[in-house]
XYZ file of C-alpha atoms in Angstrom:
466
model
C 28.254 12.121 31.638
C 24.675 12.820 30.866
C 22.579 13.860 34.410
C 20.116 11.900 35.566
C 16.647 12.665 33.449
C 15.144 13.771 37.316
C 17.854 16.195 37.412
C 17.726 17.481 33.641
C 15.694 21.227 32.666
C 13.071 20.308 30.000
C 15.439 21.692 27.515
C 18.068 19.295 28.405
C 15.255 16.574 27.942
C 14.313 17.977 24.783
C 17.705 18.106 23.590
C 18.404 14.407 24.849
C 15.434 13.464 22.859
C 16.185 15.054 19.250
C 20.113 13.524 20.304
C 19.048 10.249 20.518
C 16.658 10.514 17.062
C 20.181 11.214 15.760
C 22.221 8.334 17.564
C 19.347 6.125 16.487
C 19.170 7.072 12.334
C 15.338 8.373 12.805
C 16.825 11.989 12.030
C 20.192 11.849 9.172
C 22.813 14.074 8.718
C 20.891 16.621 6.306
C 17.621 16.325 7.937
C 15.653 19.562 8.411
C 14.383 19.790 11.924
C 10.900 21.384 12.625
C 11.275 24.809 12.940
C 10.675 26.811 16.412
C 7.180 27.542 15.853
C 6.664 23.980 14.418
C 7.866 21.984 17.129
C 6.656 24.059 19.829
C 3.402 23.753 18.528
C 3.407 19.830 18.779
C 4.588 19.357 21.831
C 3.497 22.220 23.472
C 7.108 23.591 25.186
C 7.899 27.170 25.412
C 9.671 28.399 22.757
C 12.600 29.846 24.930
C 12.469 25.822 25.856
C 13.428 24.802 22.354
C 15.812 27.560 21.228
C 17.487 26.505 24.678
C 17.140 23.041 23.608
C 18.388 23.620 19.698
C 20.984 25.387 21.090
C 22.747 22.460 23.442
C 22.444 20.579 20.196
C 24.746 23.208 18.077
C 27.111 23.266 20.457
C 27.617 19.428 20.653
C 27.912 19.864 17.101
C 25.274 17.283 16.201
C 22.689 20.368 14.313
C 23.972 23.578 12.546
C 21.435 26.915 11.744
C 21.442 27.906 8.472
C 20.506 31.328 7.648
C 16.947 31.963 6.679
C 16.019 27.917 6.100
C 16.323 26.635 9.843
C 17.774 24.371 11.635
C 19.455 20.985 9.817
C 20.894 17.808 11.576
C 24.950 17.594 10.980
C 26.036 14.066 11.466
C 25.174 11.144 13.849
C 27.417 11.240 17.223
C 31.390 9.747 17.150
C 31.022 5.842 17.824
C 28.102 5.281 16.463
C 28.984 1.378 15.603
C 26.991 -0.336 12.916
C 27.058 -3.859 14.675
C 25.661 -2.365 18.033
C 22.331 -3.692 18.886
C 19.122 -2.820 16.794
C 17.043 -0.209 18.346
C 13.967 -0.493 19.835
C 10.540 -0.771 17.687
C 9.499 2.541 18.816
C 12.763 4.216 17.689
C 12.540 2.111 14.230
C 8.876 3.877 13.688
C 9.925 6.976 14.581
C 10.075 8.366 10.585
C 6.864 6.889 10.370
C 6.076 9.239 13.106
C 7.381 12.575 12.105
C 5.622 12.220 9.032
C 2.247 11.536 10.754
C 2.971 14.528 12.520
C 3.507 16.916 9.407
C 0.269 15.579 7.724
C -1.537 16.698 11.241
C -0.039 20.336 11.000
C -2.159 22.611 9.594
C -1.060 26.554 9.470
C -2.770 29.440 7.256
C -1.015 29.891 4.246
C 0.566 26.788 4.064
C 0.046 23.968 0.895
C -0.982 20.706 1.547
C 0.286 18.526 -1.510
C 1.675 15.709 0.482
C -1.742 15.332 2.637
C -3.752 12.332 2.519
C -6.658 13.679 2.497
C -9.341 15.532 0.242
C -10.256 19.231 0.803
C -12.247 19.940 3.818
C -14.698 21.893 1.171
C -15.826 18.616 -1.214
C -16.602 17.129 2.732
C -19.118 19.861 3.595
C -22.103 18.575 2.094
C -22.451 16.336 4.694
C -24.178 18.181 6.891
C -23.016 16.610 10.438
C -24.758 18.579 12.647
C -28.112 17.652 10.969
C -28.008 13.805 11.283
C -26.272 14.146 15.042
C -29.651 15.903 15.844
C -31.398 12.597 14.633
C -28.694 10.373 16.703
C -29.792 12.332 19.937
C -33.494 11.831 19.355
C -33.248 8.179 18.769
C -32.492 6.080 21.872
C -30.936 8.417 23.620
C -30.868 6.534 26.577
C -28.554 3.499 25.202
C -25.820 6.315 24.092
C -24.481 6.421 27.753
C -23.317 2.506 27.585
C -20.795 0.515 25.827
C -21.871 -0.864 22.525
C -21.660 -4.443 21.103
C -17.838 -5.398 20.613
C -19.040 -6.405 16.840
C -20.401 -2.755 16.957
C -23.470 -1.286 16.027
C -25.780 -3.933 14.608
C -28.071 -1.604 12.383
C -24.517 -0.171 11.130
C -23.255 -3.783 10.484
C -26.267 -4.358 8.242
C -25.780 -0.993 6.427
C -22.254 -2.482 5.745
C -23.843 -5.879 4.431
C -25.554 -3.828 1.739
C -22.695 -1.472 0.880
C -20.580 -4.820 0.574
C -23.139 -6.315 -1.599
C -22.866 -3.388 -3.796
C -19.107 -4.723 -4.544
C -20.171 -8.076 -5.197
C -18.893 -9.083 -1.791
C -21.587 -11.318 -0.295
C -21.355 -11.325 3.888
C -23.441 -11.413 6.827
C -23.932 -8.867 9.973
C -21.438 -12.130 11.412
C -18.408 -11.254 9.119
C -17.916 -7.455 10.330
C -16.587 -5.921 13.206
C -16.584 -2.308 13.258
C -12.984 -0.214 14.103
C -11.838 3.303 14.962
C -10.673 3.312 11.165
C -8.932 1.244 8.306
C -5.621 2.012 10.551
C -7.141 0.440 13.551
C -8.432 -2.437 11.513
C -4.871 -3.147 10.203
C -3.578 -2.627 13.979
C -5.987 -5.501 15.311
C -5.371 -7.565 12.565
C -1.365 -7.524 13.546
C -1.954 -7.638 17.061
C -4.078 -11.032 16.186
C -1.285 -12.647 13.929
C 2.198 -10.519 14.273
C 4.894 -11.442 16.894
C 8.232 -9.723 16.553
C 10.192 -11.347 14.251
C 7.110 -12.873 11.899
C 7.564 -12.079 7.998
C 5.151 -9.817 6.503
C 4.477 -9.119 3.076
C 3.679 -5.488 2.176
C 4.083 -3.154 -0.573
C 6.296 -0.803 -1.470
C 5.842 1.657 -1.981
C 2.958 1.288 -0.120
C 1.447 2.410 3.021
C 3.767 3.711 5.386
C 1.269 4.084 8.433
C 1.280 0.105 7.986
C 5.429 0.175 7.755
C 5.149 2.338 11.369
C 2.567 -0.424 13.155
C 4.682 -3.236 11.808
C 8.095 -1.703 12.653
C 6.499 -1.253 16.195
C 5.236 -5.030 16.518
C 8.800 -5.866 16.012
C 7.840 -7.443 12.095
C 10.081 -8.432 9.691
C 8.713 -6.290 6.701
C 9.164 -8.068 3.297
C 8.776 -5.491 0.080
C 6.666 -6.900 -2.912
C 7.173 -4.224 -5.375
C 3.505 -2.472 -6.629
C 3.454 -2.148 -10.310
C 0.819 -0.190 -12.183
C -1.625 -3.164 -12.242
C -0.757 -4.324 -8.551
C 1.820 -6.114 -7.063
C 4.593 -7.806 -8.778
C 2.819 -11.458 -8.704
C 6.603 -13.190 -10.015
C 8.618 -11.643 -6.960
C 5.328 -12.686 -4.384
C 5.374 -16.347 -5.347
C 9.073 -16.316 -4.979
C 8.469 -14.797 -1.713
C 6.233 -16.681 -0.203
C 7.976 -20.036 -1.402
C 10.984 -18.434 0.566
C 10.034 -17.227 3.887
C 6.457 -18.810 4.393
C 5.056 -15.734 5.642
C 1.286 -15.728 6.840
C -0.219 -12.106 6.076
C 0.138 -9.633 3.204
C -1.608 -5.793 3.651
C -1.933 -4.318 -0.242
C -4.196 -2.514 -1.339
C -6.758 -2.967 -4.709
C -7.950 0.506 -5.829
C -6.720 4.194 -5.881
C -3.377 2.848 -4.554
C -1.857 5.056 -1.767
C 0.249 6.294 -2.760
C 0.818 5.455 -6.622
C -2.848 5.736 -7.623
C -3.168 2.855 -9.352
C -6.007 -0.056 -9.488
C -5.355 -4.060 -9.439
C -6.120 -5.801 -12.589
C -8.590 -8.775 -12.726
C -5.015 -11.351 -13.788
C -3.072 -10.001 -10.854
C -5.952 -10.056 -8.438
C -6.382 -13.671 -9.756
C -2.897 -14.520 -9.266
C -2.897 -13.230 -5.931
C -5.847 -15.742 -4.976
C -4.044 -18.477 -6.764
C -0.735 -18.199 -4.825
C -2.758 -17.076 -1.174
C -4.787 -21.028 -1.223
C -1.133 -22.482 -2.479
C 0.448 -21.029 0.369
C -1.990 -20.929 3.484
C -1.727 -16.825 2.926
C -4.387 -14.427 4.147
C -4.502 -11.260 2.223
C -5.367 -7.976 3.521
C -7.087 -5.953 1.541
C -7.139 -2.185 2.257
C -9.616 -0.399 0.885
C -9.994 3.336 2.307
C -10.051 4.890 -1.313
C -13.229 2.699 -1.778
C -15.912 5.191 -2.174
C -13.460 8.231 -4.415
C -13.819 5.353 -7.348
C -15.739 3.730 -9.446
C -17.453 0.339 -7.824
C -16.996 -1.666 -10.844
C -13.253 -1.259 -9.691
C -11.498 -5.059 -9.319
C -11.316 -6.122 -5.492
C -9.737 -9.516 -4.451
C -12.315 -9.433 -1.413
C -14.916 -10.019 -4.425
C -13.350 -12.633 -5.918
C -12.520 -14.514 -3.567
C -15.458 -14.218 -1.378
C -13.438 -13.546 2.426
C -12.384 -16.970 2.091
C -8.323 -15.749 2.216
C -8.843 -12.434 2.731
C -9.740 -9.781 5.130
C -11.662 -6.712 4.047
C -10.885 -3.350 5.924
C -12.642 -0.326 5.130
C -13.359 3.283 6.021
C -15.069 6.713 6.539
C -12.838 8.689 7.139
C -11.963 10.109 3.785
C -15.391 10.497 2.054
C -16.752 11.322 5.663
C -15.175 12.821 8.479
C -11.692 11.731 9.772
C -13.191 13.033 13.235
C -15.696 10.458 13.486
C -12.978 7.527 13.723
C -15.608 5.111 12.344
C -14.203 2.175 9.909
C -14.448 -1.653 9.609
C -13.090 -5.077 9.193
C -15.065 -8.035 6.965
C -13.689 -11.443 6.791
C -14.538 -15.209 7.864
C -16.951 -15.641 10.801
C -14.302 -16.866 12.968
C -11.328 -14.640 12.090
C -14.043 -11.601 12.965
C -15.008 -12.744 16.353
C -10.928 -12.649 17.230
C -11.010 -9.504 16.009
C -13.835 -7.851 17.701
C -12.022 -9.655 21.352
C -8.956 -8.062 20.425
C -10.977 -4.688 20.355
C -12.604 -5.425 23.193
C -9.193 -6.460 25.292
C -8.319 -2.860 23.884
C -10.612 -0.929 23.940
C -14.123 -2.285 25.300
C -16.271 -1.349 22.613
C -16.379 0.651 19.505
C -17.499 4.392 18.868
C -21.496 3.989 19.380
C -22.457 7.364 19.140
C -20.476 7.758 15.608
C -21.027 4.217 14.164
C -25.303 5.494 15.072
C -24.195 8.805 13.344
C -22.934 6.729 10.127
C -25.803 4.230 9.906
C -28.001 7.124 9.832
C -26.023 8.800 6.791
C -25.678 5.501 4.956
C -29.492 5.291 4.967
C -30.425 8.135 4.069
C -30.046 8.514 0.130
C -27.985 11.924 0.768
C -24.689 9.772 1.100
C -24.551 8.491 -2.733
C -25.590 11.835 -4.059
C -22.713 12.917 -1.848
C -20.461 10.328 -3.583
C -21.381 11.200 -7.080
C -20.731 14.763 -6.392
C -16.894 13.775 -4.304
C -16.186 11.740 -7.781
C -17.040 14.224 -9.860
C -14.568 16.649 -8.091
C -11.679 14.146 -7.866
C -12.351 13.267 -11.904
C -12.102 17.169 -12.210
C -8.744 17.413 -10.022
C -7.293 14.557 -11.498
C -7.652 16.297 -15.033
C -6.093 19.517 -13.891
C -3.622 17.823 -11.859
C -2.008 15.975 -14.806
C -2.489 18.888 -16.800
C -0.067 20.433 -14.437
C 2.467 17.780 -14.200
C 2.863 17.812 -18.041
C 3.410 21.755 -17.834
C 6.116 21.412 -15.169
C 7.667 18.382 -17.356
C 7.040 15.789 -14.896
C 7.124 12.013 -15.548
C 3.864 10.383 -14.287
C 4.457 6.741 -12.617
C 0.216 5.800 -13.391
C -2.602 8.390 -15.672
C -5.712 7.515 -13.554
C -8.915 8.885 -14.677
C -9.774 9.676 -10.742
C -7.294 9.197 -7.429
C -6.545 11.650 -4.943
C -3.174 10.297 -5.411
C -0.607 10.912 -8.226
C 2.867 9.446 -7.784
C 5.690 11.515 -10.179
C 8.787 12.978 -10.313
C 10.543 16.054 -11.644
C 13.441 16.979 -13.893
C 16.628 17.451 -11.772
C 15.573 15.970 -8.761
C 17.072 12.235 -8.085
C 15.968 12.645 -4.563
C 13.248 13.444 -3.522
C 14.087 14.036 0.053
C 15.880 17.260 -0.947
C 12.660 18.100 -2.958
C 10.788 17.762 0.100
C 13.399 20.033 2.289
C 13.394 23.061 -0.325
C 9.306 22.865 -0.727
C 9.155 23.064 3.080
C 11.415 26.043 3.264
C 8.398 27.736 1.298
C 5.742 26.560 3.225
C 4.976 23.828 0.980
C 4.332 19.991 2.826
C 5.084 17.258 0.579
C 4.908 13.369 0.802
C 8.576 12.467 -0.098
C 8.877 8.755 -2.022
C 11.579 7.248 0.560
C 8.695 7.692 3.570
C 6.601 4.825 1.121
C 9.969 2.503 1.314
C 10.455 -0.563 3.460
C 13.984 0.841 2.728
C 14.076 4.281 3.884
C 17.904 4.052 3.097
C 16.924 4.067 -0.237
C 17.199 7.413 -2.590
C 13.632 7.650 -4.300
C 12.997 10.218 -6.855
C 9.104 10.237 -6.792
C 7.045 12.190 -4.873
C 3.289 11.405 -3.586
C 1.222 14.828 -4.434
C -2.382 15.046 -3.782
C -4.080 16.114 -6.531
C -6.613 18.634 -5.290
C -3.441 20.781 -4.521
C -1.536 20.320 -7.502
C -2.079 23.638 -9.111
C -0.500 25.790 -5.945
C 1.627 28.502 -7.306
C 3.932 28.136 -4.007
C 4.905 24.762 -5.488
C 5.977 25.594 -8.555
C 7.981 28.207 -7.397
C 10.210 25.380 -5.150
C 10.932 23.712 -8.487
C 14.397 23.676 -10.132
C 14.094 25.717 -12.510
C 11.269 27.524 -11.928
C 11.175 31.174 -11.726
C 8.021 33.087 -9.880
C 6.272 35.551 -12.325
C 6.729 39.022 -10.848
């Protein structure tokens, strides 16, 4: 009988913890666990605490070491009966989780092909610390209150432009600022989601947005992203079917496939949303790395069924948690109460910092230069994807995303295990799956990494020159 958790060392908690990961399906028999190092280093134990921990684990038979690779989950516990109850939202996101938790790790000497984001180096040009100065010397004195739950109104009108420079017409009205595109989604499911609800998503598709769903208790439904969007024939059956009431997707630079949405499918996507009462999220964080002549339903459609969410993280800072939502009068002003209920107000001191950037004329120089880089990567990424013999899902011309997959490998789970082994993080296709059952043979890479000589060598195949 397990002790009670006031009566168990930190170790035993740790161990009960990874255990129940197992018992639950988050972690499968074959899983690599992070190593010592690793998991000290995210949750801040000892590492006596978790080599005391991994060890309780061996011995109940549920992990086995393996010389020289680490530490690998054996098999879920004895009894583990399929018909027992469904576990708890939090232990249904917990994939979502781990993976979060690898794109956050950053050690020297370690490659970065499955991160989401660009190189800290095409960022630099910004030149933070020179517009926080100009934050500080205006209206200093407002910086030490709670902003507007809309947010920042000379941000807001920034945004109005920017929007207008898609074609999408709105007003300072129609946008509430968030702490990102992620906490845009989050508000929008915390408006409309109770556990249970159908929601249409993609898939592969975001898997951030597969965590926060799985955690709202949501019943995900997959519409299957082709290379010019979603599979239009499979939504309409869809929503005929289960009458669901949102559907996230995303338009451009398509995380993590890379590709765009065609005028006829973003047509056919407006059709089917006014047939069927649907409002259509459109996710658009990859905005500014292409072109702006790129089709968005939010333009067509003019926020009557859909909900815009954008960000600054990527082409900006990730640090400055500044993104927004754009939609119907109305739907905003739920919105910005849910973010109030939440969290009061939104980030005044970096929405001020982002106005200023967005007005001065630095920012599109800034974006010219970014596209020029990711039009460069892209080149030499593909370049090095037809060297290694790999089949390409989409060709883009620029996306920070390239979705392929490599001779010998029908999984690329085990892809993902052998490339870690060498220090290389990748963004395995089954973590993009409503299914994560499901055996996936493409891999997300990031293309400003692509040419990393520590990748090739994890290849079948492959043999490192000496």
């Amino acid at each position: 009988m397990a002790l009670p958790l006031h009566r168990q060392t930190l170790a035993q908690r740790v161990a009960a913890n990874i255990a129940e990961q197992i018992a639950e399906g988050a972690l499968r028999q074959g899983d690599k666990l992070p190593s010592l190092r690793e998991y000290t280093r995210l949750h801040g134990h000892s590492k006596n605490t978790v080599i005391t921990a991994y060890e309780y684990l061996a011995a109940e038979g549920l992990i086995e070491a393996r010389h020289g690779k680490g530490f690998f989950v054996c098999a879920p516990p004895e009894n583990n009966d399929d018909t027992g109850p469904e576990p708890p939202p939090y232990a249904r996101a917990l994939d979502t989780i781990w993976m979060m938790r690898q794109q956050f790790v950053r050690e020297p000497g370690h490659s970065h092909l499955g991160e989401g984001f660009p190189p800290v180096e095409w960022l630099m040009d910004m030149r933070l610390d020179k517009f926080s100065r100009q934050v500080v010397r205006s209206g200093v004195a407002t910086l030490f209150r709670y902003g507007d739950r809309l947010g920042n109104i000379n941000l807001r009108q920034q945004l109005v432009r920017k929007l207008a420079g898609y074609g999408i017409s709105t007003t300072t009205a129609q946008i509430a600022t968030t702490f990102g595109a992620n906490h845009g989604m989050d508000l929008v499911i915390r408006r409309f989601v109770k556990p249970g609800d159908p929601v249409l998503v993609e898939s592969p598709g975001y898997y951030p947005l597969f965590g926060k769903l799985q955690l709202q208790g949501a019943r995900m439904l997959p519409v299957t992203r082709q290379v010019d969007g979603p599979d239009t024939e499979q939504l309409a059956r869809l929503l005929a079917r289960e009458k669901p009431r949102l559907f996230f997707m995303q338009s451009v630079g398509h995380n993590p496939t890379g590709t765009d949405l065609s005028t006829t499918k973003a047509e056919r996507i407006l059709a089917l949303a006014r047939r069927h009462n649907l409002i259509v999220v459109e996710n658009d964080a990859m905005a500014d790395f292409k072109l702006s002549s790129c089709t968005k339903l939010s333009a067509l459609d003019q926020l009557q069924r859909t909900l815009y969410v954008g960000s600054f993280s990527k082409p900006v800072s990730a640090a400055l948690r500044v993104g927004f939502v754009a939609g119907e009068e109305g739907l905003i002003s739920e919105l910005a109460d849910v973010k109030m209920l939440l969290h009061t107000s939104g980030a005044e001191y970096s929405e001020r910092l982002v106005n200023i950037i967005l007005r001065e004329g630095h920012y599109l120089r800034h974006l010219a230069r970014l596209q020029k880089r990711l039009r460069e990567a892209t080149e030499r990424g593909l370049a090095v994807l037809d060297e290694l013999g790999a089949e390409v899902f989409h060709r883009p011309d620029q996306s920070l995303y390239v979705w392929a997959r490599f001779p010998g490998i029908d999984d690329a789970n085990e892809l993902t295990r052998r490339c870690l082994d060498k220090g290389v993080m990748l963004a395995p296709g089954s973590i993009f799956s409503v299914d994560r059952k499901k055996v996936v043979p493409w891999t997300r890479l990031n293309v400003a990494y692509l040419d990393d000589p520590a990748f090739r060598a994890s290849l079948p195949g492959h043999r490192s020159p000496n």
